[in-house]
mmCIF file with all atom_site columns, C-alpha atoms in Angstrom:
data_model
loop_
_atom_site.group_PDB
_atom_site.id
_atom_site.type_symbol
_atom_site.label_atom_id
_atom_site.label_alt_id
_atom_site.label_comp_id
_atom_site.label_asym_id
_atom_site.label_entity_id
_atom_site.label_seq_id
_atom_site.pdbx_PDB_ins_code
_atom_site.Cartn_x
_atom_site.Cartn_y
_atom_site.Cartn_z
_atom_site.occupancy
_atom_site.B_iso_or_equiv
_atom_site.pdbx_formal_charge
_atom_site.auth_seq_id
_atom_site.auth_comp_id
_atom_site.auth_asym_id
_atom_site.auth_atom_id
_atom_site.pdbx_PDB_model_num
ATOM 1   C CA . THR A 1 1   ? 3.017   68.264 -36.508 1.00 0.00 ? 1   THR A CA 1
ATOM 2   C CA . VAL A 1 2   ? 0.083   68.059 -34.138 1.00 0.00 ? 2   VAL A CA 1
ATOM 3   C CA . PRO A 1 3   ? 1.058   67.185 -30.558 1.00 0.00 ? 3   PRO A CA 1
ATOM 4   C CA . ASN A 1 4   ? -0.211  63.821 -29.354 1.00 0.00 ? 4   ASN A CA 1
ATOM 5   C CA . SER A 1 5   ? -2.829  64.734 -26.760 1.00 0.00 ? 5   SER A CA 1
ATOM 6   C CA . SER A 1 6   ? -2.140  61.505 -24.873 1.00 0.00 ? 6   SER A CA 1
ATOM 7   C CA . TYR A 1 7   ? 1.288   62.857 -23.918 1.00 0.00 ? 7   TYR A CA 1
ATOM 8   C CA . ARG A 1 8   ? 1.669   65.004 -20.827 1.00 0.00 ? 8   ARG A CA 1
ATOM 9   C CA . ARG A 1 9   ? 3.034   68.528 -20.985 1.00 0.00 ? 9   ARG A CA 1
ATOM 10  C CA . PRO A 1 10  ? 6.428   68.806 -19.219 1.00 0.00 ? 10  PRO A CA 1
ATOM 11  C CA . ILE A 1 11  ? 4.952   71.515 -16.979 1.00 0.00 ? 11  ILE A CA 1
ATOM 12  C CA . SER A 1 12  ? 3.407   70.676 -13.622 1.00 0.00 ? 12  SER A CA 1
ATOM 13  C CA . VAL A 1 13  ? 2.279   71.965 -10.256 1.00 0.00 ? 13  VAL A CA 1
ATOM 14  C CA . LEU A 1 14  ? 3.262   71.008 -6.729  1.00 0.00 ? 14  LEU A CA 1
ATOM 15  C CA . VAL A 1 15  ? 0.649   72.040 -4.159  1.00 0.00 ? 15  VAL A CA 1
ATOM 16  C CA . ILE A 1 16  ? 1.730   71.940 -0.517  1.00 0.00 ? 16  ILE A CA 1
ATOM 17  C CA . ALA A 1 17  ? -1.366  71.688 1.675   1.00 0.00 ? 17  ALA A CA 1
ATOM 18  C CA . HIS A 1 18  ? -0.422  72.838 5.179   1.00 0.00 ? 18  HIS A CA 1
ATOM 19  C CA . THR A 1 19  ? -1.905  74.074 8.419   1.00 0.00 ? 19  THR A CA 1
ATOM 20  C CA . ASP A 1 20  ? -1.116  77.156 10.449  1.00 0.00 ? 20  ASP A CA 1
ATOM 21  C CA . ASP A 1 21  ? 0.802   74.943 12.916  1.00 0.00 ? 21  ASP A CA 1
ATOM 22  C CA . ALA A 1 22  ? 3.033   73.419 10.176  1.00 0.00 ? 22  ALA A CA 1
ATOM 23  C CA . GLN A 1 23  ? 1.267   70.114 9.545   1.00 0.00 ? 23  GLN A CA 1
ATOM 24  C CA . ILE A 1 24  ? 1.698   68.941 5.949   1.00 0.00 ? 24  ILE A CA 1
ATOM 25  C CA . LEU A 1 25  ? -0.721  66.787 3.964   1.00 0.00 ? 25  LEU A CA 1
ATOM 26  C CA . LEU A 1 26  ? 1.040   63.876 2.240   1.00 0.00 ? 26  LEU A CA 1
ATOM 27  C CA . LEU A 1 27  ? -0.474  61.413 -0.219  1.00 0.00 ? 27  LEU A CA 1
ATOM 28  C CA . ARG A 1 28  ? 0.809   57.888 -0.808  1.00 0.00 ? 28  ARG A CA 1
ATOM 29  C CA . ARG A 1 29  ? 1.219   57.422 -4.557  1.00 0.00 ? 29  ARG A CA 1
ATOM 30  C CA . ARG A 1 30  ? 0.373   54.019 -6.077  1.00 0.00 ? 30  ARG A CA 1
ATOM 31  C CA . GLN A 1 31  ? 2.005   54.139 -9.540  1.00 0.00 ? 31  GLN A CA 1
ATOM 32  C CA . PRO A 1 32  ? 4.584   53.742 -10.981 1.00 0.00 ? 32  PRO A CA 1
ATOM 33  C CA . PHE A 1 33  ? 5.924   52.891 -7.510  1.00 0.00 ? 33  PHE A CA 1
ATOM 34  C CA . ASP A 1 34  ? 4.944   53.440 -3.880  1.00 0.00 ? 34  ASP A CA 1
ATOM 35  C CA . PHE A 1 35  ? 6.015   56.780 -2.343  1.00 0.00 ? 35  PHE A CA 1
ATOM 36  C CA . TRP A 1 36  ? 4.774   59.804 -0.390  1.00 0.00 ? 36  TRP A CA 1
ATOM 37  C CA . GLN A 1 37  ? 4.264   63.208 -1.969  1.00 0.00 ? 37  GLN A CA 1
ATOM 38  C CA . SER A 1 38  ? 2.357   66.453 -1.829  1.00 0.00 ? 38  SER A CA 1
ATOM 39  C CA . ILE A 1 39  ? -0.370  67.179 -4.385  1.00 0.00 ? 39  ILE A CA 1
ATOM 40  C CA . THR A 1 40  ? 1.032   67.177 -7.933  1.00 0.00 ? 40  THR A CA 1
ATOM 41  C CA . GLY A 1 41  ? -0.093  67.113 -11.520 1.00 0.00 ? 41  GLY A CA 1
ATOM 42  C CA . SER A 1 42  ? 0.718   68.049 -15.090 1.00 0.00 ? 42  SER A CA 1
ATOM 43  C CA . LEU A 1 43  ? -0.905  70.998 -16.811 1.00 0.00 ? 43  LEU A CA 1
ATOM 44  C CA . LYS A 1 44  ? -3.508  70.167 -19.438 1.00 0.00 ? 44  LYS A CA 1
ATOM 45  C CA . GLU A 1 45  ? -3.347  71.742 -22.879 1.00 0.00 ? 45  GLU A CA 1
ATOM 46  C CA . ASN A 1 46  ? -3.992  75.518 -22.678 1.00 0.00 ? 46  ASN A CA 1
ATOM 47  C CA . GLU A 1 47  ? -4.240  75.340 -18.847 1.00 0.00 ? 47  GLU A CA 1
ATOM 48  C CA . SER A 1 48  ? -2.443  77.878 -16.654 1.00 0.00 ? 48  SER A CA 1
ATOM 49  C CA . HIS A 1 49  ? -0.500  76.669 -13.635 1.00 0.00 ? 49  HIS A CA 1
ATOM 50  C CA . ALA A 1 50  ? -2.992  78.572 -11.422 1.00 0.00 ? 50  ALA A CA 1
ATOM 51  C CA . ASP A 1 51  ? -5.889  76.627 -12.943 1.00 0.00 ? 51  ASP A CA 1
ATOM 52  C CA . ALA A 1 52  ? -3.934  73.361 -12.692 1.00 0.00 ? 52  ALA A CA 1
ATOM 53  C CA . ALA A 1 53  ? -3.212  73.977 -8.989  1.00 0.00 ? 53  ALA A CA 1
ATOM 54  C CA . THR A 1 54  ? -6.926  74.535 -8.307  1.00 0.00 ? 54  THR A CA 1
ATOM 55  C CA . ARG A 1 55  ? -7.921  71.472 -10.356 1.00 0.00 ? 55  ARG A CA 1
ATOM 56  C CA . GLU A 1 56  ? -5.327  69.118 -8.842  1.00 0.00 ? 56  GLU A CA 1
ATOM 57  C CA . LEU A 1 57  ? -6.125  70.290 -5.307  1.00 0.00 ? 57  LEU A CA 1
ATOM 58  C CA . HIS A 1 58  ? -9.790  69.459 -5.851  1.00 0.00 ? 58  HIS A CA 1
ATOM 59  C CA . GLU A 1 59  ? -9.158  66.159 -7.721  1.00 0.00 ? 59  GLU A CA 1
ATOM 60  C CA . GLU A 1 60  ? -6.729  64.791 -5.129  1.00 0.00 ? 60  GLU A CA 1
ATOM 61  C CA . THR A 1 61  ? -8.348  66.078 -1.903  1.00 0.00 ? 61  THR A CA 1
ATOM 62  C CA . GLY A 1 62  ? -11.863 67.363 -2.584  1.00 0.00 ? 62  GLY A CA 1
ATOM 63  C CA . PHE A 1 63  ? -10.816 70.764 -1.170  1.00 0.00 ? 63  PHE A CA 1
ATOM 64  C CA . THR A 1 64  ? -12.345 73.835 -2.766  1.00 0.00 ? 64  THR A CA 1
ATOM 65  C CA . ASP A 1 65  ? -12.517 76.893 -0.506  1.00 0.00 ? 65  ASP A CA 1
ATOM 66  C CA . GLU A 1 66  ? -11.678 75.512 2.956   1.00 0.00 ? 66  GLU A CA 1
ATOM 67  C CA . GLY A 1 67  ? -8.281  77.182 2.839   1.00 0.00 ? 67  GLY A CA 1
ATOM 68  C CA . MET A 1 68  ? -6.291  79.744 0.874   1.00 0.00 ? 68  MET A CA 1
ATOM 69  C CA . LEU A 1 69  ? -4.436  78.807 -2.324  1.00 0.00 ? 69  LEU A CA 1
ATOM 70  C CA . SER A 1 70  ? -1.471  80.983 -3.273  1.00 0.00 ? 70  SER A CA 1
ATOM 71  C CA . TYR A 1 71  ? 1.494   80.846 -5.639  1.00 0.00 ? 71  TYR A CA 1
ATOM 72  C CA . SER A 1 72  ? 4.869   80.827 -3.863  1.00 0.00 ? 72  SER A CA 1
ATOM 73  C CA . ASN A 1 73  ? 6.586   82.556 -6.825  1.00 0.00 ? 73  ASN A CA 1
ATOM 74  C CA . VAL A 1 74  ? 8.924   79.549 -7.075  1.00 0.00 ? 74  VAL A CA 1
ATOM 75  C CA . SER A 1 75  ? 9.375   77.145 -9.958  1.00 0.00 ? 75  SER A CA 1
ATOM 76  C CA . ARG A 1 76  ? 11.917  74.361 -10.279 1.00 0.00 ? 76  ARG A CA 1
ATOM 77  C CA . GLN A 1 77  ? 13.218  72.445 -13.259 1.00 0.00 ? 77  GLN A CA 1
ATOM 78  C CA . PHE A 1 78  ? 14.042  68.784 -12.831 1.00 0.00 ? 78  PHE A CA 1
ATOM 79  C CA . VAL A 1 79  ? 15.002  65.733 -14.853 1.00 0.00 ? 79  VAL A CA 1
ATOM 80  C CA . ILE A 1 80  ? 11.974  63.475 -15.336 1.00 0.00 ? 80  ILE A CA 1
ATOM 81  C CA . ASP A 1 81  ? 12.427  60.119 -13.624 1.00 0.00 ? 81  ASP A CA 1
ATOM 82  C CA . PRO A 1 82  ? 12.817  57.383 -16.298 1.00 0.00 ? 82  PRO A CA 1
ATOM 83  C CA . ARG A 1 83  ? 9.766   55.585 -14.865 1.00 0.00 ? 83  ARG A CA 1
ATOM 84  C CA . TRP A 1 84  ? 7.609   58.501 -16.119 1.00 0.00 ? 84  TRP A CA 1
ATOM 85  C CA . ARG A 1 85  ? 9.332   59.388 -19.390 1.00 0.00 ? 85  ARG A CA 1
ATOM 86  C CA . GLY A 1 86  ? 6.924   57.362 -21.533 1.00 0.00 ? 86  GLY A CA 1
ATOM 87  C CA . ARG A 1 87  ? 4.138   59.740 -20.492 1.00 0.00 ? 87  ARG A CA 1
ATOM 88  C CA . PHE A 1 88  ? 5.888   62.635 -22.253 1.00 0.00 ? 88  PHE A CA 1
ATOM 89  C CA . PRO A 1 89  ? 6.687   63.283 -25.928 1.00 0.00 ? 89  PRO A CA 1
ATOM 90  C CA . PRO A 1 90  ? 9.797   61.469 -27.208 1.00 0.00 ? 90  PRO A CA 1
ATOM 91  C CA . GLY A 1 91  ? 12.993  63.311 -26.281 1.00 0.00 ? 91  GLY A CA 1
ATOM 92  C CA . VAL A 1 92  ? 11.448  65.288 -23.416 1.00 0.00 ? 92  VAL A CA 1
ATOM 93  C CA . VAL A 1 93  ? 13.581  64.707 -20.307 1.00 0.00 ? 93  VAL A CA 1
ATOM 94  C CA . GLU A 1 94  ? 12.958  67.812 -18.151 1.00 0.00 ? 94  GLU A CA 1
ATOM 95  C CA . ASN A 1 95  ? 9.895   69.251 -16.443 1.00 0.00 ? 95  ASN A CA 1
ATOM 96  C CA . VAL A 1 96  ? 9.158   72.663 -14.935 1.00 0.00 ? 96  VAL A CA 1
ATOM 97  C CA . GLU A 1 97  ? 7.169   72.534 -11.678 1.00 0.00 ? 97  GLU A CA 1
ATOM 98  C CA . PHE A 1 98  ? 5.324   75.537 -10.212 1.00 0.00 ? 98  PHE A CA 1
ATOM 99  C CA . GLU A 1 99  ? 5.039   75.554 -6.418  1.00 0.00 ? 99  GLU A CA 1
ATOM 100 C CA . TRP A 1 100 ? 1.680   76.437 -4.859  1.00 0.00 ? 100 TRP A CA 1
ATOM 101 C CA . ARG A 1 101 ? 0.528   76.376 -1.254  1.00 0.00 ? 101 ARG A CA 1
ATOM 102 C CA . TYR A 1 102 ? -2.859  75.698 0.275   1.00 0.00 ? 102 TYR A CA 1
ATOM 103 C CA . ARG A 1 103 ? -3.082  77.016 3.835   1.00 0.00 ? 103 ARG A CA 1
ATOM 104 C CA . LEU A 1 104 ? -5.717  75.610 6.175   1.00 0.00 ? 104 LEU A CA 1
ATOM 105 C CA . PRO A 1 105 ? -6.413  76.615 9.793   1.00 0.00 ? 105 PRO A CA 1
ATOM 106 C CA . ALA A 1 106 ? -6.237  72.949 10.906  1.00 0.00 ? 106 ALA A CA 1
ATOM 107 C CA . ALA A 1 107 ? -5.821  69.430 9.500   1.00 0.00 ? 107 ALA A CA 1
ATOM 108 C CA . LYS A 1 108 ? -8.949  68.056 7.803   1.00 0.00 ? 108 LYS A CA 1
ATOM 109 C CA . ASN A 1 109 ? -10.006 64.768 6.287   1.00 0.00 ? 109 ASN A CA 1
ATOM 110 C CA . ILE A 1 110 ? -9.851  64.649 2.511   1.00 0.00 ? 110 ILE A CA 1
ATOM 111 C CA . LYS A 1 111 ? -11.692 62.831 -0.273  1.00 0.00 ? 111 LYS A CA 1
ATOM 112 C CA . LEU A 1 112 ? -8.812  60.646 -1.448  1.00 0.00 ? 112 LEU A CA 1
ATOM 113 C CA . ASN A 1 113 ? -8.585  59.872 -5.170  1.00 0.00 ? 113 ASN A CA 1
ATOM 114 C CA . LYS A 1 114 ? -8.102  56.087 -4.880  1.00 0.00 ? 114 LYS A CA 1
ATOM 115 C CA . GLU A 1 115 ? -6.964  55.761 -8.521  1.00 0.00 ? 115 GLU A CA 1
ATOM 116 C CA . GLU A 1 116 ? -3.803  57.740 -7.774  1.00 0.00 ? 116 GLU A CA 1
ATOM 117 C CA . HIS A 1 117 ? -3.247  57.390 -4.029  1.00 0.00 ? 117 HIS A CA 1
ATOM 118 C CA . SER A 1 118 ? -3.745  54.658 -1.443  1.00 0.00 ? 118 SER A CA 1
ATOM 119 C CA . GLU A 1 119 ? -3.758  56.777 1.735   1.00 0.00 ? 119 GLU A CA 1
ATOM 120 C CA . PHE A 1 120 ? -3.054  60.192 3.218   1.00 0.00 ? 120 PHE A CA 1
ATOM 121 C CA . GLN A 1 121 ? -1.542  61.534 6.417   1.00 0.00 ? 121 GLN A CA 1
ATOM 122 C CA . TRP A 1 122 ? -0.852  64.854 8.091   1.00 0.00 ? 122 TRP A CA 1
ATOM 123 C CA . LEU A 1 123 ? 2.724   65.119 9.368   1.00 0.00 ? 123 LEU A CA 1
ATOM 124 C CA . TYR A 1 124 ? 4.571   67.965 11.038  1.00 0.00 ? 124 TYR A CA 1
ATOM 125 C CA . VAL A 1 125 ? 6.944   69.633 8.614   1.00 0.00 ? 125 VAL A CA 1
ATOM 126 C CA . ASP A 1 126 ? 10.208  68.003 9.814   1.00 0.00 ? 126 ASP A CA 1
ATOM 127 C CA . GLU A 1 127 ? 8.766   64.509 9.434   1.00 0.00 ? 127 GLU A CA 1
ATOM 128 C CA . ALA A 1 128 ? 7.186   65.431 6.094   1.00 0.00 ? 128 ALA A CA 1
ATOM 129 C CA . ILE A 1 129 ? 10.592  66.593 4.801   1.00 0.00 ? 129 ILE A CA 1
ATOM 130 C CA . GLU A 1 130 ? 12.041  63.177 5.710   1.00 0.00 ? 130 GLU A CA 1
ATOM 131 C CA . THR A 1 131 ? 9.096   61.290 4.164   1.00 0.00 ? 131 THR A CA 1
ATOM 132 C CA . VAL A 1 132 ? 8.630   62.804 0.690   1.00 0.00 ? 132 VAL A CA 1
ATOM 133 C CA . TRP A 1 133 ? 10.342  61.182 -2.271  1.00 0.00 ? 133 TRP A CA 1
ATOM 134 C CA . SER A 1 134 ? 11.240  64.057 -4.600  1.00 0.00 ? 134 SER A CA 1
ATOM 135 C CA . TRP A 1 135 ? 13.901  66.680 -4.032  1.00 0.00 ? 135 TRP A CA 1
ATOM 136 C CA . THR A 1 136 ? 11.584  69.440 -5.297  1.00 0.00 ? 136 THR A CA 1
ATOM 137 C CA . ASN A 1 137 ? 8.995   68.470 -2.679  1.00 0.00 ? 137 ASN A CA 1
ATOM 138 C CA . ARG A 1 138 ? 11.711  68.491 0.035   1.00 0.00 ? 138 ARG A CA 1
ATOM 139 C CA . ASP A 1 139 ? 12.991  71.908 -1.101  1.00 0.00 ? 139 ASP A CA 1
ATOM 140 C CA . ALA A 1 140 ? 9.471   73.346 -1.039  1.00 0.00 ? 140 ALA A CA 1
ATOM 141 C CA . LEU A 1 141 ? 8.848   71.971 2.460   1.00 0.00 ? 141 LEU A CA 1
ATOM 142 C CA . GLU A 1 142 ? 12.190  73.244 3.759   1.00 0.00 ? 142 GLU A CA 1
ATOM 143 C CA . GLN A 1 143 ? 11.381  76.741 2.473   1.00 0.00 ? 143 GLN A CA 1
ATOM 144 C CA . LEU A 1 144 ? 7.875   76.594 3.965   1.00 0.00 ? 144 LEU A CA 1
ATOM 145 C CA . LYS A 1 145 ? 9.370   75.507 7.326   1.00 0.00 ? 145 LYS A CA 1
ATOM 146 C CA . VAL A 1 146 ? 11.532  78.660 7.380   1.00 0.00 ? 146 VAL A CA 1
ATOM 147 C CA . GLU A 1 147 ? 8.532   80.853 6.579   1.00 0.00 ? 147 GLU A CA 1
ATOM 148 C CA . LEU A 1 148 ? 6.266   79.249 9.198   1.00 0.00 ? 148 LEU A CA 1
ATOM 149 C CA . SER A 1 149 ? 8.818   79.386 12.031  1.00 0.00 ? 149 SER A CA 1
#
């Protein structure tokens, strides 16, 4: 069978944009409900997670080479929230997320993608940990906090 190209792959990236002084960029997601998150996105067909991290960073912020993008060597598997399951092939209930980081010298304005997000903010890491919705995002921020301190 040929995969339905309208379905998402159950493989994604999480990109934590952060500054040298531990400020974290958060985006307010519009659909399927209102919540705060770091940069995220599913891999396209035949796309590597490195390419997806670069693409999502640019699509959601406009950033290209203002900072340094690096893979954290961490991936997490999680159960897909039922509100998103229809975006994946029938029977797919888990996703693998690759954690990337984008380090900037200081907080910068972004070019917000208004189709996905309604606003952005830079928060210091402790407040960002309390604000994000997903446990994978919290785990990534908690690990980054240890490394930056």
